[in-house]
Short mmCIF file of C-alpha atoms in Angstrom, two decimals:
data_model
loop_
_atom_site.label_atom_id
_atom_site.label_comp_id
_atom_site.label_asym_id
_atom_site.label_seq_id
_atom_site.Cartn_x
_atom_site.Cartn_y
_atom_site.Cartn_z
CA UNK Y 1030 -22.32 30.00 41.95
CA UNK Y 1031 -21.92 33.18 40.53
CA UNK Y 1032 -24.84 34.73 37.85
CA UNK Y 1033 -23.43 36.33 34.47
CA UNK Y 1034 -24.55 39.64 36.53
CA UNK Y 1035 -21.62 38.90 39.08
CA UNK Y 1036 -19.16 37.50 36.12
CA UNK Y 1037 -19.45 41.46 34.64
CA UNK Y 1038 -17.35 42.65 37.54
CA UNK Y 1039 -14.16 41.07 35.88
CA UNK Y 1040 -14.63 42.96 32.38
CA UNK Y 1041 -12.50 42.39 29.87
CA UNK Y 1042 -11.95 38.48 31.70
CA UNK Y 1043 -15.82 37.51 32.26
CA UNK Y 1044 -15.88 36.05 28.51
CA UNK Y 1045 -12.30 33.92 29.62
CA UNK Y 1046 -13.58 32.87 32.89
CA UNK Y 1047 -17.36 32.27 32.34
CA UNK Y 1048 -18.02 28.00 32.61
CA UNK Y 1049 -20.20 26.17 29.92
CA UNK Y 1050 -23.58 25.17 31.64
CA UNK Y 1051 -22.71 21.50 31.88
CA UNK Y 1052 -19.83 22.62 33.83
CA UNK Y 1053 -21.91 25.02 35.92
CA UNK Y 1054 -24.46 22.04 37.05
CA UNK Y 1055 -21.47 19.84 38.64
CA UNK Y 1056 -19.96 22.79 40.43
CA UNK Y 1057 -23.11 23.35 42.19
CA UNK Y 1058 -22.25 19.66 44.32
CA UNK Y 1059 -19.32 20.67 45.23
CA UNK Y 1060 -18.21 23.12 48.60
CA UNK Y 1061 -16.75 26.11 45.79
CA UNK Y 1062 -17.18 30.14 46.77
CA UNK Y 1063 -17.47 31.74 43.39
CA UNK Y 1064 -16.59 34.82 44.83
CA UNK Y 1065 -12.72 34.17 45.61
CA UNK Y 1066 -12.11 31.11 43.39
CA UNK Y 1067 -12.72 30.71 39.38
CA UNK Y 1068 -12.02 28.42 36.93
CA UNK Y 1069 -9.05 29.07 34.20
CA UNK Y 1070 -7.88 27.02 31.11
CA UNK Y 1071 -4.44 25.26 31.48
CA UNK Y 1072 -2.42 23.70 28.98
CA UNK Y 1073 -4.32 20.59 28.20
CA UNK Y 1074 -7.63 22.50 27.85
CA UNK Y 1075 -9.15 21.19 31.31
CA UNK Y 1076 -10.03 23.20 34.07
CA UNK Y 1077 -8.39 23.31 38.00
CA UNK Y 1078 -9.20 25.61 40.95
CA UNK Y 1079 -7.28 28.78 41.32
CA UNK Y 1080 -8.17 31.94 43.98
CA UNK Y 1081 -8.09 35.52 42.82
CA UNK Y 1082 -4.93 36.99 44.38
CA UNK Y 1083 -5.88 40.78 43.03
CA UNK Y 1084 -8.03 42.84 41.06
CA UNK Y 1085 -6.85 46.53 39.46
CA UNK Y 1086 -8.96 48.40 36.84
CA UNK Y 1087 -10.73 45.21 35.93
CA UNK Y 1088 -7.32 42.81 35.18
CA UNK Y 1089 -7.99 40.14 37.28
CA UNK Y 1090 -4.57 38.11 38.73
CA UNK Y 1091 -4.84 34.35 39.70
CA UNK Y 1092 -2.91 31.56 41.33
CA UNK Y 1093 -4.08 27.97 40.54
CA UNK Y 1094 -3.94 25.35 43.14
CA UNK Y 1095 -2.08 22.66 43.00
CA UNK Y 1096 -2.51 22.20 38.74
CA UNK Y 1097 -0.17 22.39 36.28
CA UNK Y 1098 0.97 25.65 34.55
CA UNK Y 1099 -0.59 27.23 31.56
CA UNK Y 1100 0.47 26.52 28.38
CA UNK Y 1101 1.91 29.76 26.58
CA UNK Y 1102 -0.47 29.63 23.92
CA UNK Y 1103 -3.06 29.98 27.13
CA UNK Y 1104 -1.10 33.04 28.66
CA UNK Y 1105 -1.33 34.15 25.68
CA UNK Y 1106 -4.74 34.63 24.89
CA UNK Y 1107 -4.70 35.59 28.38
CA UNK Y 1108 -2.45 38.41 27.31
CA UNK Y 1109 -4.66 39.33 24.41
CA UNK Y 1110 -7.46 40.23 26.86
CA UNK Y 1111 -6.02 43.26 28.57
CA UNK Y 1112 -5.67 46.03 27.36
CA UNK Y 1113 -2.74 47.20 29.70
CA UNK Y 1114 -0.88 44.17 28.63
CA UNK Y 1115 3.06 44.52 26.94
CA UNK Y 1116 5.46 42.03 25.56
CA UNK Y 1117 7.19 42.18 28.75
CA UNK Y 1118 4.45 41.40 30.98
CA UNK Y 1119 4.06 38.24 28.94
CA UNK Y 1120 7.38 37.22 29.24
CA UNK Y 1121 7.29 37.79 32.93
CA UNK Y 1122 4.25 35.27 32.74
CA UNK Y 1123 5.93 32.87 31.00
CA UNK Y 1124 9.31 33.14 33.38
CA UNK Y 1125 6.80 32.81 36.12
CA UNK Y 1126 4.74 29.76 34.98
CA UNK Y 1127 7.41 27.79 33.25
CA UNK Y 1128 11.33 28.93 34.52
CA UNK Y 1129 12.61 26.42 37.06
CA UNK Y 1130 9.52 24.33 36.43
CA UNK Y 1131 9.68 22.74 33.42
CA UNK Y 1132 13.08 21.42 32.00
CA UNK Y 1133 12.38 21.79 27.94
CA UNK Y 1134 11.60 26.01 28.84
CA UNK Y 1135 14.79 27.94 29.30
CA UNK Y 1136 16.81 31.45 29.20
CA UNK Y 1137 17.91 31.74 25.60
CA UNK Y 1138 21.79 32.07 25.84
CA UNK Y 1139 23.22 34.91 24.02
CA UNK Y 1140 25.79 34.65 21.51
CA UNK Y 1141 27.67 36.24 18.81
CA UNK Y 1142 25.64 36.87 15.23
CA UNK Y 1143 22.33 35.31 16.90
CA UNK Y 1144 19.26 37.47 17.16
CA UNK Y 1145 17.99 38.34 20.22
CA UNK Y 1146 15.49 35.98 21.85
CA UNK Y 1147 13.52 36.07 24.97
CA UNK Y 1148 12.72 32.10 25.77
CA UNK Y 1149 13.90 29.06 24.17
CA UNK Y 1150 12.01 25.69 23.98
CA UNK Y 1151 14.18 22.43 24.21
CA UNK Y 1152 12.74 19.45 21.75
CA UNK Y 1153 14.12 16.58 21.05
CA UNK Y 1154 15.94 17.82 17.75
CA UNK Y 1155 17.58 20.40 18.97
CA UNK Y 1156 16.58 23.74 21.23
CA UNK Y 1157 15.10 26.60 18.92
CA UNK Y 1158 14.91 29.95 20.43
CA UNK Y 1159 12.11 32.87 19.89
CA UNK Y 1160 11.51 36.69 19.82
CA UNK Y 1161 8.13 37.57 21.17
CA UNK Y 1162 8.26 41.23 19.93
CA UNK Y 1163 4.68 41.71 18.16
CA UNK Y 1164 3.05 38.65 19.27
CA UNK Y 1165 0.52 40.58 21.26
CA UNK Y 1166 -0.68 42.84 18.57
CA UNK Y 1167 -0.35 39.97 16.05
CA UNK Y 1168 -2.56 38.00 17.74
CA UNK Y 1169 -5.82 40.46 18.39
CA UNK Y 1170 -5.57 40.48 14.77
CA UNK Y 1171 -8.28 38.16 13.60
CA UNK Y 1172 -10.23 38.04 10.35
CA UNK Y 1173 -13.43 39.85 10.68
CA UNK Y 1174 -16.87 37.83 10.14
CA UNK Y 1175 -17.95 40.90 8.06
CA UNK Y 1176 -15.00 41.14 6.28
CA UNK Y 1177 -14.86 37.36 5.30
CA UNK Y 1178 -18.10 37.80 4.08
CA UNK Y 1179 -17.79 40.78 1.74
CA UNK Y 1180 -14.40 38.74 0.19
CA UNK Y 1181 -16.07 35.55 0.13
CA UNK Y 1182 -18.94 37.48 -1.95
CA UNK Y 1183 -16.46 39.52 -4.34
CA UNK Y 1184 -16.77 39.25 -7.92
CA UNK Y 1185 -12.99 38.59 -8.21
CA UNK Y 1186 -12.93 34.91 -8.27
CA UNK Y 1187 -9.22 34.99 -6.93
CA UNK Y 1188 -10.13 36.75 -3.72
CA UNK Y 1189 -13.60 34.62 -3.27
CA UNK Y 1190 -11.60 31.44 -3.77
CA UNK Y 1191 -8.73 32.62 -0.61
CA UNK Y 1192 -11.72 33.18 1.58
CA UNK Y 1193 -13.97 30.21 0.95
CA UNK Y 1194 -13.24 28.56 4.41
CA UNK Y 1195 -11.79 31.34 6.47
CA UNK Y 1196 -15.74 31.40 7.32
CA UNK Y 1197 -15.70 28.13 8.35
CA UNK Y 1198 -12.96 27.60 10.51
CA UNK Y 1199 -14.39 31.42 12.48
CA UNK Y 1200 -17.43 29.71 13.21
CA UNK Y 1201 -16.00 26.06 13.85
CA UNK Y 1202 -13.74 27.79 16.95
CA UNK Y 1203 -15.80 30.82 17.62
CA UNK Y 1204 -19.04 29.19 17.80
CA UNK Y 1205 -18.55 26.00 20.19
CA UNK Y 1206 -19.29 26.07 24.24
CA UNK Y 1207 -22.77 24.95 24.95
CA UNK Y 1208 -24.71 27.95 27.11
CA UNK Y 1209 -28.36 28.60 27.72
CA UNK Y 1210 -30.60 28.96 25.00
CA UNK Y 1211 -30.42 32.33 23.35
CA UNK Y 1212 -27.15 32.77 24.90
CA UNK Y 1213 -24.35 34.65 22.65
CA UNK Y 1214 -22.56 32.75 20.06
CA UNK Y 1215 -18.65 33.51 20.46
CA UNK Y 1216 -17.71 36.02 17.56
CA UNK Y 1217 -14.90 36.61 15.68
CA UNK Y 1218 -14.02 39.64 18.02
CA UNK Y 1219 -12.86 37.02 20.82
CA UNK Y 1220 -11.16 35.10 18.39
CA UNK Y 1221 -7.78 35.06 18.14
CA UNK Y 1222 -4.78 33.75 15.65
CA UNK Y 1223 -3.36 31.55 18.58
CA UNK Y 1224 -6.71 30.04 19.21
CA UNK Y 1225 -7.18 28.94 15.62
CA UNK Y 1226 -3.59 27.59 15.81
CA UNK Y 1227 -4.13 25.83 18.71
CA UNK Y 1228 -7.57 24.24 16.79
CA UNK Y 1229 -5.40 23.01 14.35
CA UNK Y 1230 -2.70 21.91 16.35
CA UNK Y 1231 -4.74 19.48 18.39
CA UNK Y 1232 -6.65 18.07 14.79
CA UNK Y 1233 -3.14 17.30 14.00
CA UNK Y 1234 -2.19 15.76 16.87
CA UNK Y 1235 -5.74 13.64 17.15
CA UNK Y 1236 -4.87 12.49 13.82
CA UNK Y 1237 -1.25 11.37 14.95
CA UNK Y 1238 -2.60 9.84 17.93
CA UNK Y 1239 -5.55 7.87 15.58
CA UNK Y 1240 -2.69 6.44 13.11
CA UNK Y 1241 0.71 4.70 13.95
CA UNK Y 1242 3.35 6.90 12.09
CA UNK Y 1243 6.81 5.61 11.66
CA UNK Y 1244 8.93 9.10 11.23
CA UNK Y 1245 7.97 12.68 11.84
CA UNK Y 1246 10.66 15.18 10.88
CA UNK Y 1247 11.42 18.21 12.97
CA UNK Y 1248 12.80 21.39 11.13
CA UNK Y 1249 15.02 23.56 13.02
CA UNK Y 1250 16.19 27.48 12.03
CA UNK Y 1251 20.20 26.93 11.11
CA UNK Y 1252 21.05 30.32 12.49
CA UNK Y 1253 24.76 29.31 12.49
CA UNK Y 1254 24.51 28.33 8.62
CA UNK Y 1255 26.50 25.63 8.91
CA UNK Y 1256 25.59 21.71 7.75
CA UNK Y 1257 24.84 19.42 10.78
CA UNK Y 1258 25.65 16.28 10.21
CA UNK Y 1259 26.76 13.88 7.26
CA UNK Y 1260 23.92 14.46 5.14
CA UNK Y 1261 24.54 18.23 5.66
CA UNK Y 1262 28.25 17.67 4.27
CA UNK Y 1263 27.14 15.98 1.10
CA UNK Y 1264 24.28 18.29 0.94
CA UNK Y 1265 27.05 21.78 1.35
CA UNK Y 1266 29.66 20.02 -1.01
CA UNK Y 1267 26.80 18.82 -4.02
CA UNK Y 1268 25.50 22.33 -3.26
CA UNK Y 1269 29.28 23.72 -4.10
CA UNK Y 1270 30.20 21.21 -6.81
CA UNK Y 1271 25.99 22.78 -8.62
CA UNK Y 1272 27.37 26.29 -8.07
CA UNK Y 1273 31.34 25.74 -9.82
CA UNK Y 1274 29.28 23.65 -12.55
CA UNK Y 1275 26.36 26.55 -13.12
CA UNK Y 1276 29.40 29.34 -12.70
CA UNK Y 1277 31.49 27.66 -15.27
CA UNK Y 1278 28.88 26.75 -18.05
CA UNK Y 1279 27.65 30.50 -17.68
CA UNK Y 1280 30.74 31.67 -18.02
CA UNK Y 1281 31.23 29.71 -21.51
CA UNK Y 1282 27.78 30.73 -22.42
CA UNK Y 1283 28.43 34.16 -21.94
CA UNK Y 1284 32.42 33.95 -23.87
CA UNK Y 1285 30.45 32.42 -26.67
CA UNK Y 1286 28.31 35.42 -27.05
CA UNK Y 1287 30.76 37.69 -26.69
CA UNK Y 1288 32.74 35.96 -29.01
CA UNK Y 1289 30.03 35.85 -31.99
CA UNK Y 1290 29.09 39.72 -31.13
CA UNK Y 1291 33.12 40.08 -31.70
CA UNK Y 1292 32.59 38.59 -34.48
CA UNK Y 1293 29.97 40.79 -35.57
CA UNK Y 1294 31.71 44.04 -34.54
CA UNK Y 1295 34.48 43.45 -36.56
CA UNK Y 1296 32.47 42.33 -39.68
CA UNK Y 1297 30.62 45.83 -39.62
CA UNK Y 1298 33.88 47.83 -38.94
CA UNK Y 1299 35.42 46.45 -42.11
CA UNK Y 1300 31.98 46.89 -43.50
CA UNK Y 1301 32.12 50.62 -42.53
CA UNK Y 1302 35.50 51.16 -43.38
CA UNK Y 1303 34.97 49.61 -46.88
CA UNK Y 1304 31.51 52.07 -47.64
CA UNK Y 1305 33.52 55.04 -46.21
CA UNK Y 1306 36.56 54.14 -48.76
CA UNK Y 1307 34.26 53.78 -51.74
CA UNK Y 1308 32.59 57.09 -50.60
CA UNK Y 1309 35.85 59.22 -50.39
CA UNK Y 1310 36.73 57.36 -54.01
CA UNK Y 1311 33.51 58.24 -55.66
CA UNK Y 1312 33.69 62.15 -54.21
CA UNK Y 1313 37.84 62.16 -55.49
CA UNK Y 1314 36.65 61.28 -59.04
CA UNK Y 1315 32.67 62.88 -59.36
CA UNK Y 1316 33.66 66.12 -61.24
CA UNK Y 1317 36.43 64.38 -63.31
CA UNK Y 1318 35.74 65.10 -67.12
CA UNK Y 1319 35.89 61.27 -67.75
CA UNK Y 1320 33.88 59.78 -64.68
CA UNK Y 1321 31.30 62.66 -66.41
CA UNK Y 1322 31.31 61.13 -70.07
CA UNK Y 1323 31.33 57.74 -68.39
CA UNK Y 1324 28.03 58.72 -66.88
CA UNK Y 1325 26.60 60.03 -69.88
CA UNK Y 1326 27.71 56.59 -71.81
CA UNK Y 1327 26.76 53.87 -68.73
CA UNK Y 1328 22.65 53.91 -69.83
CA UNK Y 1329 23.56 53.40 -73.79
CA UNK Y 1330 26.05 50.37 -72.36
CA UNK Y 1331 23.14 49.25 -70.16
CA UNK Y 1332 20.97 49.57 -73.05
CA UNK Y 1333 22.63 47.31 -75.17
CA UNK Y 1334 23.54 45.20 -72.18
CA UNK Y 1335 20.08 44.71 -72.42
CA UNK Y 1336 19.28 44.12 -76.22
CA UNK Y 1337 22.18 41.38 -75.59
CA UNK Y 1338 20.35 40.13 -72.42
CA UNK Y 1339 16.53 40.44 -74.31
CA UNK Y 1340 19.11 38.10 -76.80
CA UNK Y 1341 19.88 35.36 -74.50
CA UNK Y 1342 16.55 35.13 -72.95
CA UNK Y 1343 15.07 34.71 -75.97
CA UNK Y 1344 17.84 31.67 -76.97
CA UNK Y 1345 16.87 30.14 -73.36
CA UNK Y 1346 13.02 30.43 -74.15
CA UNK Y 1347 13.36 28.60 -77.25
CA UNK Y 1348 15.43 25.73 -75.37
CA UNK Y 1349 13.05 25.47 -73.17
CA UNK Y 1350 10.12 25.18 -75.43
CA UNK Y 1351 12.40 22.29 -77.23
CA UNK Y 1352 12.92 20.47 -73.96
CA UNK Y 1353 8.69 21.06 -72.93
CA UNK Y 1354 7.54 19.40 -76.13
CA UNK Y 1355 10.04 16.33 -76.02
CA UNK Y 1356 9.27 16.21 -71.95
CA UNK Y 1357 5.79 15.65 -73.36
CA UNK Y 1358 6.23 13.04 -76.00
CA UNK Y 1359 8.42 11.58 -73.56
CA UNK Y 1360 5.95 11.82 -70.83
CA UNK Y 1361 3.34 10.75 -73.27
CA UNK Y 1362 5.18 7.66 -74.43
CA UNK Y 1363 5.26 6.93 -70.92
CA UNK Y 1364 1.93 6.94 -70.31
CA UNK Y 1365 1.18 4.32 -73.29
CA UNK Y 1366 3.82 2.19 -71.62
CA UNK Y 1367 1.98 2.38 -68.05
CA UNK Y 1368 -0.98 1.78 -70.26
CA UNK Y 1369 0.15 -1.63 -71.77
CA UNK Y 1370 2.26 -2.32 -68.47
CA UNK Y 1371 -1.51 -2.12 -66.91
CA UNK Y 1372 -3.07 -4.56 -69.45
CA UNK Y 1373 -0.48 -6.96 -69.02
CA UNK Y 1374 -0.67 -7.01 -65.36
CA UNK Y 1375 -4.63 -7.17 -65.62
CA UNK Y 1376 -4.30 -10.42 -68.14
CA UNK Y 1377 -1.74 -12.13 -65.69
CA UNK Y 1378 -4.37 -11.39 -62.78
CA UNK Y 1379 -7.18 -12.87 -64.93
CA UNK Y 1380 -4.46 -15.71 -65.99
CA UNK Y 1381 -3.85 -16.27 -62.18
CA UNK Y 1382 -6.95 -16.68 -60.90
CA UNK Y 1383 -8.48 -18.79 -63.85
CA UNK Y 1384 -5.17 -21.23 -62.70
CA UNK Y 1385 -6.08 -20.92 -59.38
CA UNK Y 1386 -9.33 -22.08 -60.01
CA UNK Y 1387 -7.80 -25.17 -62.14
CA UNK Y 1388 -5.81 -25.75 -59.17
CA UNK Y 1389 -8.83 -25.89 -56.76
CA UNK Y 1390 -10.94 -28.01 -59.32
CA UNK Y 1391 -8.37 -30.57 -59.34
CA UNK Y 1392 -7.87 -30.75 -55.66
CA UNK Y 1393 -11.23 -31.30 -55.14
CA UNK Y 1394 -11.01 -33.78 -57.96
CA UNK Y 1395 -8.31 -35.21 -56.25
CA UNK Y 1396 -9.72 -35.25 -52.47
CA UNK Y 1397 -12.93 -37.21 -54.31
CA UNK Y 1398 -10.64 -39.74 -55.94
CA UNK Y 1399 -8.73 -40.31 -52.25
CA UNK Y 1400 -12.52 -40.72 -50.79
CA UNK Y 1401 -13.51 -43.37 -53.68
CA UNK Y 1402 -10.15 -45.41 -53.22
CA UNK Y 1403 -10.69 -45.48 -49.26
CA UNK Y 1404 -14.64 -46.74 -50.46
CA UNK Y 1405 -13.31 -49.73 -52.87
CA UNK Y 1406 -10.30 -50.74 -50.54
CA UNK Y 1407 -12.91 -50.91 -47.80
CA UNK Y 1408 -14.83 -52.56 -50.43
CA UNK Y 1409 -11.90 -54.83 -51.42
CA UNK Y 1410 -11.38 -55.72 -47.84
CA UNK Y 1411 -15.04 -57.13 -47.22
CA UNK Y 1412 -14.77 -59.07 -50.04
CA UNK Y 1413 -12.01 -60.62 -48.97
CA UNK Y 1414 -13.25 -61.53 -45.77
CA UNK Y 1415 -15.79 -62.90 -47.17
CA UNK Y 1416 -13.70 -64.99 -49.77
CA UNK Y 1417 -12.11 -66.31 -47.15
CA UNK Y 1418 -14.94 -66.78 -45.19
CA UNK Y 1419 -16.09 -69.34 -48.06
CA UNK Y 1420 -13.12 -70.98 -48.57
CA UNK Y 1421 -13.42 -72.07 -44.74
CA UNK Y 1422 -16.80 -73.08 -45.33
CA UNK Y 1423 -16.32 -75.30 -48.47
CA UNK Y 1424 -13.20 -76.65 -46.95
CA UNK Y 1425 -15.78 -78.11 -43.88
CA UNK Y 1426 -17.88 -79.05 -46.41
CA UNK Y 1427 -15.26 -81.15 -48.63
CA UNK Y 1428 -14.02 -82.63 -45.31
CA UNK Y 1429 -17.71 -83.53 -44.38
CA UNK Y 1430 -18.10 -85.03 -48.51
CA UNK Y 1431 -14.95 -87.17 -47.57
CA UNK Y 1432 -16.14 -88.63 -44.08
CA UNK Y 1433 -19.55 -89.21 -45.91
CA UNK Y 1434 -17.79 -90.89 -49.07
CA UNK Y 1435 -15.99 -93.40 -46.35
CA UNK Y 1436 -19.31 -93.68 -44.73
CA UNK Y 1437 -20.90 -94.68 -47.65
CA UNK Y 1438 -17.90 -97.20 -49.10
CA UNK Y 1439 -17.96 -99.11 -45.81
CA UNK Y 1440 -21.81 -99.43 -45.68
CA UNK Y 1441 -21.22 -100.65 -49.00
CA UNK Y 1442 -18.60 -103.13 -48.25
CA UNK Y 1443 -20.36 -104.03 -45.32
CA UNK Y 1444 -23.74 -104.82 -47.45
CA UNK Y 1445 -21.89 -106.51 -49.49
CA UNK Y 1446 -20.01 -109.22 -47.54
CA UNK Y 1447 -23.46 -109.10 -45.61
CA UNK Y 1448 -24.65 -110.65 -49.25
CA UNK Y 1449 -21.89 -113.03 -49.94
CA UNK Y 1450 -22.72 -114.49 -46.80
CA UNK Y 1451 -25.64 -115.19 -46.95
CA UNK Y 1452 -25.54 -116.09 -50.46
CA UNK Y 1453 -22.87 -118.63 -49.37
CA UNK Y 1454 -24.94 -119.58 -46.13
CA UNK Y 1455 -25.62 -123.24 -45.49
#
C-alpha cells in the first residue's frame, strides 16, 4: 500500500486518488501493487481497479479494468484538477468513455437555426443536446469558506439571509471521508459546483427511491419553437386567441384616450381662439373716446349696482329673520307636541302593564279555581263510591231483615200449631 509520502508523486491527483482508511485496511488482504494500479471514482460513486497507463508533468492517465465508465460529472471533476486541461480534452474524455458504449450518449446532429453542441444525451422524453464551452472554468468556481463567512456575518440582512446555508452544504460535501485522526478536513478549495450538484442530485434521487411517485415531468429546451403535441396546439392557439384579445382591448383603450385628449385639444383651440378674439376687440376699441367715458362711468354703475345689491340683501335678511322666528315657534310647538305625545305614551305603558298584571292575577285566579274543581270532583267521586257502597250494604241488610222476618213468621206458625196441638191433645 502506498503512504501519503508516495500519493505526493501524483500532485494535483493525490487528493482524487487517495482511499478513506476503511478502504485502505481491506486493500491490504488483497494481492494489489499500489505502485501501477489506483483506485478512481466511477459513475455510481464505487470504486474498481484501473493501472496507470502514463504520467507527464504530474497529470496522471488511467485505464480501469473491466468497470464501467465514469460518469461525466466524474470526468469532470477529473477535468477540474489539471491545470493543462481544455474543453476539448474533456470532450475527447467523454467521446472516449461513453461514444459507442452507451446508447442514450451520442454525436449531436447539426442542423439549421440550432446552436452548436458538442454531445447529446438521449432520455426518455426526448434527446436534449449541450455546449460544454465554460464548464471547466465554471466549475473551479466554488464559494469560498472565508467568503461565506464574511456574507453570512454582514450587517445587510439581505446578503446574511442568501448565505445562511451556503456554509452548510461546503462543509456537509467538503468535510465527509473518514481519515486518520488529525488528518485534513476537505476544504472548499477542492470543492467544486458539480460536486455539490451531484450531492443534491443523489438526495433527490434517495428521496424518489424512499417514496412511490406516480408522475415525474421531464422539461425539454423547444429549440425549434414549435408546440409538440395536442396540448401544445391548444396551448399556441389560447396563447394567440390572449394576444388578438390583449391587442384589441389596448387598442380601444388607447382610441379612447386619444379620443378624450381630441376632445380636449379642440376645447382649448376654441378656447384660444375665443381669448385671442376678445383681445384684438378690446385693443380695436381701448383709445375710442366712448370705451374711455365708459371707463370713467363703469365704477359709479358698479357703485350703485351695489347700493341696489346692499338693497336686496337687506330684503333677503329680513325674510330670513321672518322664516327663523316662525321655524322656532314652529319647532317649539313641536317640541310641546313630542312632549304630550311622550306623556301619553308613558300613561298607556303604565295602563299596559297595570292590565297585564290584572291579566296575570286572574289567571292565577283562574288556574286555582281549575285546581279546586279537580279537588271537589275528586271529592264528588269518593262520595259517590261510597253512596253506592251503602246502598249495596243496606240492600244485604234488607234482604237479610226479609229472610229473618220469614224466619221468624214460620217459627211462629210453627209454635203455634205446636200449641193447638197440644192444647187439642187427648
Amino acid at each position: 500500500m502506498s503512504s501519503d509520502a508516495e500519493m505526493a508523486i501524483f500532485g494535483e491527483a493525490a487528493p482524487y486518488l487517495r482511499k478513506s482508511e476503511k478502504e485502505r485496511i481491506e486493500a491490504q488482504n488483497k494481492p494489489f501493487d499500489a505502485k501501477t494500479s489506483v483506485f478512481v471514482v466511477h459513475a455510481k460513486e464505487s470504486y474498481v481497479k484501473s493501472t496507470i497507463t502514463s504520467r507527464e508533468s504530474g497529470k496522471v492517465t488511467v485505464k480501469t479494468e473491466g468497470g464501467e465508465p465514469m460518469g461525466i460529472f466524474s470526468i469532470l471533476e477529473e477535468e477540474c484538477m489539471f491545470p493543462k486541461a481544455t474543453d476539448t480534452s474533456f470532450k475527447n474524455k467523454l467521446y472516449d468513455q461513453h461514444l459507442g458504449k452507451s446508447n442514450n450518449f451520442q454525436k449531436p446532429k447539426p442542423g439549421k437555426g440550432k446552436a452548436e453542441a458538442h454531445f447529446s444525451l438521449v432520455h426518455y422524453a426526448g434527446t436534449v443536446d449541450y455546449n460544454i464551452s465554460g464548464w471547466l472554468d465554471k466549475n473551479k468556481d466554488p464559494l469560498n469558506e472565508t467568503v461565506v463567512g464574511l456574507y453570512q456575518k454582514s450587517s445587510l440582512k439581505t446578503l446574511a439571509l442568501l448565505f445562511a446555508s451556503a456554509g452548510g452544504e461546503a462543509e456537509a460535501s467538503g468535510g465527509g471521508g473518514g481519515g486518520k485522526k488529525g488528518g485534513k478536513k476537505k476544504g472548499s478549495s477542492f470543492q467544486t459546483v458539480s460536486a455539490l450538484f451531484r450531492e443534491n442530485l443523489n438526495k433527490l434521487m434517495t428521496n424518489l427511491r424512499s417514496t412511490h411517485p406516480h408522475f415525474v415531468r421531464c422539461i425539454i429546451p423547444n429549440e425549434s419553437k414549435t408546440p409538440a403535441g395536442l396540448l401544445g396546439l391548444l396551448e399556441e392557439m389560447r396563447d394567440e386567441k390572449l394576444a388578438q384579445l390583449i391587442t384589441r382591448t389596448q387598442a380601444r383603450c388607447r382610441g379612447y384616450l386619444m379620443r378624450v385628449e381630441y376632445r380636449r385639444m379642440v376645447e382649448r383651440r376654441e378656447s384660444i381662439f375665443c381669448i385671442q378674439y376678445n383681445i384684438r376687440s378690446f385693443m380695436n376699441v381701448k383709445h375710442w373716446p366712448w370705451m374711455k367715458l365708459f371707463f370713467k362711468i363703469k365704477p359709479l354703475l358698479k357703485s350703485a349696482e351695489s347700493e341696489k345689491e346692499m338693497a336686496n340683501m337687506k330684503g333677503e335678511f329680513e325674510k330670513t329673520k321672518e322664516e327663523l322666528a316662525k321655524s322656532e315657534a314652529k319647532r317649539k310647538e313641536l317640541e310641546e307636541k313630542m312632549a304630550s305625545l311622550m306623556q301619553e305614551k308613558n300613561d298607556l305603558q303604565l295602563q299596559v302593564q297595570s292590565e297585564a298584571d290584572a291579566l296575570a292575577d286572574a289567571e292565577e285566579r283562574c288556574d286555582q279555581l281549575i285546581k279546586t274543581k279537580i279537588q271537589l270532583e275528586a271529592k264528588i267521586k269518593e262520595v259517590t263510591e261510597r253512596a253506592e257502597d251503602e246502598e249495596e250494604i243496606n240492600a244485604e241488610l234488607t234482604a237479610k231483615k226479609r229472610k229473618l222476618e220469614d224466619e221468624c213468621f214460620l217459627l211462629c206458625h210453627n209454635h203455634y200449631v205446636d200449641r193447638l196441638w197440644q192444647e187439642m191433645g187427648p
